[in-house]
Amino acid sequence: MAAAPEPTSPPPFPPTTATTASLIHIGTRRSELALQQTSIVHNALQVLHPSLQFEIHAMSTMGDKNQTTALHAFNAKSLWTHELETLLLEGKLDLIVHSLKDMPTQLPRGCCLGSVLARADRRDVVVMNARLAARGLKRLEELPEGAVVGTSSVRRIAQVARLYPGLRFQDVRGNVGTRLRKLDEEENGYACLILAAAGVQRLGLGKRISSFLSKREGGMMYAVGQGALGIECRVGDERVKKLLEGVGHGGTWLECLAERSLLRTLEGGCSVPIGVETEWESAAGEGGDANGGEAGNGDTLVMRAIVVSVDGKEAVEGERRQQVRSAPEADECGWKMAQELVGQGAGKILEKITLNRSIIGKQDGA
């Protein structure tokens, strides 16, 4: 089966925007990780539909083109998706593969979330620089006061600052390989990076992971949708939706719908410090693995969430259990979790954070 194309040489778009009966156009970002993730979807679809041809088209988005501005400074929610969604609506693409955590909860009119694949490890990880790793340092609490943590995520900065106020933070942009190179160059001054486990592992770089972060270990909740791949398609394109039926994972779908409902209700994006954990509770009352494993045997979803001020000095946390067997129930679970957080003061924290609300006003998808 053909591998994903190299980032430097994506196949050109066909001269016509019409998809033939046997050819499906898949859109993605041009980064190595995006291509690797898209190959997972491509291969799964090819196995399910061997009579069809699936062609990958890669392009750079706004977030890819600007590798110097801190993510939170963009003040936008569609850094990684807008250009691809335009091609989807024009009919030049039939579906788009996203890291679900980068996919806005408010989609453009005419676009919808068509499927979510089984979730990989959804945790964040600490990656120490080569010198500290050689000395055996693995965890944030082992770093000296004033050590520099490299991350572009306000969510990560806020949660780490809350627990480790002595640490400092410095923005780091670029693909995973570029970030690791910057980490190991001593003149840059980074003690460690915080990255998404799934991305590091999908690139075969798991050996660089120093430790994993979760609420139980390190006090870090992950981003909404982290570890999951989402497939976006056109509203009303029943043919593509039918093709996607076999690649999705029901438990992950419901988890992520609940998480996205929480985020949408709070009107947060990748520039807002909102963390979440979800896991399935079995009939015996024991939770599934909230980090990287499969769901329990029951249909009770356990959701934990946190809203933190940017400086880490204020925080509101919550936890709820709810039976979730359908998309409406998942949506309700996230909405109620958001209402509980607002009731505890989350709204006041979020009011202090500058957001671009106009994007939400102009979009009405789910």
JSON list of C-alpha atoms in Angstrom, two decimals, residues 124-128 132 136-151 156-169 191-195 210-214 217-220:
[
{"chain": "A", "resi": 124, "resn": "ASP", "atom": "CA", "xyz": [0.97, 15.38, 27.26]},
{"chain": "A", "resi": 125, "resn": "VAL", "atom": "CA", "xyz": [4.60, 14.41, 27.79]},
{"chain": "A", "resi": 126, "resn": "VAL", "atom": "CA", "xyz": [7.75, 15.98, 29.15]},
{"chain": "A", "resi": 127, "resn": "VAL", "atom": "CA", "xyz": [10.80, 15.74, 26.89]},
{"chain": "A", "resi": 128, "resn": "MET", "atom": "CA", "xyz": [14.02, 16.74, 28.69]},
{"chain": "A", "resi": 132, "resn": "LEU", "atom": "CA", "xyz": [19.34, 16.62, 31.52]},
{"chain": "A", "resi": 136, "resn": "GLY", "atom": "CA", "xyz": [18.42, 10.99, 34.70]},
{"chain": "A", "resi": 137, "resn": "LEU", "atom": "CA", "xyz": [15.98, 13.90, 35.05]},
{"chain": "A", "resi": 138, "resn": "LYS", "atom": "CA", "xyz": [12.47, 12.94, 33.97]},
{"chain": "A", "resi": 139, "resn": "ARG", "atom": "CA", "xyz": [9.83, 15.05, 35.71]},
{"chain": "A", "resi": 140, "resn": "LEU", "atom": "CA", "xyz": [8.92, 18.71, 36.01]},
{"chain": "A", "resi": 141, "resn": "GLU", "atom": "CA", "xyz": [9.29, 18.64, 39.79]},
{"chain": "A", "resi": 142, "resn": "GLU", "atom": "CA", "xyz": [12.94, 17.67, 39.36]},
{"chain": "A", "resi": 143, "resn": "LEU", "atom": "CA", "xyz": [13.78, 20.89, 37.51]},
{"chain": "A", "resi": 144, "resn": "PRO", "atom": "CA", "xyz": [15.48, 23.74, 39.39]},
{"chain": "A", "resi": 145, "resn": "GLU", "atom": "CA", "xyz": [13.74, 27.06, 39.90]},
{"chain": "A", "resi": 146, "resn": "GLY", "atom": "CA", "xyz": [14.09, 29.25, 36.83]},
{"chain": "A", "resi": 147, "resn": "ALA", "atom": "CA", "xyz": [14.38, 26.34, 34.40]},
{"chain": "A", "resi": 148, "resn": "VAL", "atom": "CA", "xyz": [12.82, 27.10, 31.00]},
{"chain": "A", "resi": 149, "resn": "VAL", "atom": "CA", "xyz": [9.94, 25.00, 29.70]},
{"chain": "A", "resi": 150, "resn": "GLY", "atom": "CA", "xyz": [9.35, 25.22, 25.96]},
{"chain": "A", "resi": 151, "resn": "THR", "atom": "CA", "xyz": [5.70, 25.30, 24.85]},
{"chain": "A", "resi": 156, "resn": "ARG", "atom": "CA", "xyz": [0.05, 23.92, 29.28]},
{"chain": "A", "resi": 157, "resn": "ILE", "atom": "CA", "xyz": [1.67, 27.10, 30.59]},
{"chain": "A", "resi": 158, "resn": "ALA", "atom": "CA", "xyz": [-1.26, 27.87, 32.90]},
{"chain": "A", "resi": 159, "resn": "GLN", "atom": "CA", "xyz": [-1.46, 24.37, 34.38]},
{"chain": "A", "resi": 160, "resn": "VAL", "atom": "CA", "xyz": [2.31, 24.05, 34.89]},
{"chain": "A", "resi": 161, "resn": "ALA", "atom": "CA", "xyz": [2.56, 27.56, 36.38]},
{"chain": "A", "resi": 162, "resn": "ARG", "atom": "CA", "xyz": [-0.18, 26.65, 38.84]},
{"chain": "A", "resi": 163, "resn": "LEU", "atom": "CA", "xyz": [1.80, 23.72, 40.25]},
{"chain": "A", "resi": 164, "resn": "TYR", "atom": "CA", "xyz": [5.38, 24.84, 39.57]},
{"chain": "A", "resi": 165, "resn": "PRO", "atom": "CA", "xyz": [5.44, 28.66, 39.88]},
{"chain": "A", "resi": 166, "resn": "GLY", "atom": "CA", "xyz": [9.24, 28.71, 39.88]},
{"chain": "A", "resi": 167, "resn": "LEU", "atom": "CA", "xyz": [9.53, 27.51, 36.30]},
{"chain": "A", "resi": 168, "resn": "ARG", "atom": "CA", "xyz": [9.75, 29.88, 33.33]},
{"chain": "A", "resi": 169, "resn": "PHE", "atom": "CA", "xyz": [8.24, 29.49, 29.88]},
{"chain": "A", "resi": 191, "resn": "ALA", "atom": "CA", "xyz": [15.33, 22.52, 29.93]},
{"chain": "A", "resi": 192, "resn": "CYS", "atom": "CA", "xyz": [12.43, 20.58, 28.45]},
{"chain": "A", "resi": 193, "resn": "LEU", "atom": "CA", "xyz": [9.50, 20.65, 26.08]},
{"chain": "A", "resi": 194, "resn": "ILE", "atom": "CA", "xyz": [5.88, 19.68, 26.70]},
{"chain": "A", "resi": 195, "resn": "LEU", "atom": "CA", "xyz": [4.35, 17.94, 23.69]},
{"chain": "A", "resi": 210, "resn": "SER", "atom": "CA", "xyz": [10.94, 11.52, 29.70]},
{"chain": "A", "resi": 211, "resn": "SER", "atom": "CA", "xyz": [7.59, 11.28, 31.52]},
{"chain": "A", "resi": 212, "resn": "PHE", "atom": "CA", "xyz": [3.85, 11.39, 30.91]},
{"chain": "A", "resi": 213, "resn": "LEU", "atom": "CA", "xyz": [1.49, 14.02, 32.33]},
{"chain": "A", "resi": 214, "resn": "SER", "atom": "CA", "xyz": [-2.07, 13.55, 33.54]},
{"chain": "A", "resi": 217, "resn": "GLU", "atom": "CA", "xyz": [0.73, 12.41, 37.44]},
{"chain": "A", "resi": 218, "resn": "GLY", "atom": "CA", "xyz": [1.95, 15.96, 37.02]},
{"chain": "A", "resi": 219, "resn": "GLY", "atom": "CA", "xyz": [-1.43, 17.70, 37.39]},
{"chain": "A", "resi": 220, "resn": "MET", "atom": "CA", "xyz": [-1.93, 18.26, 33.65]}
]
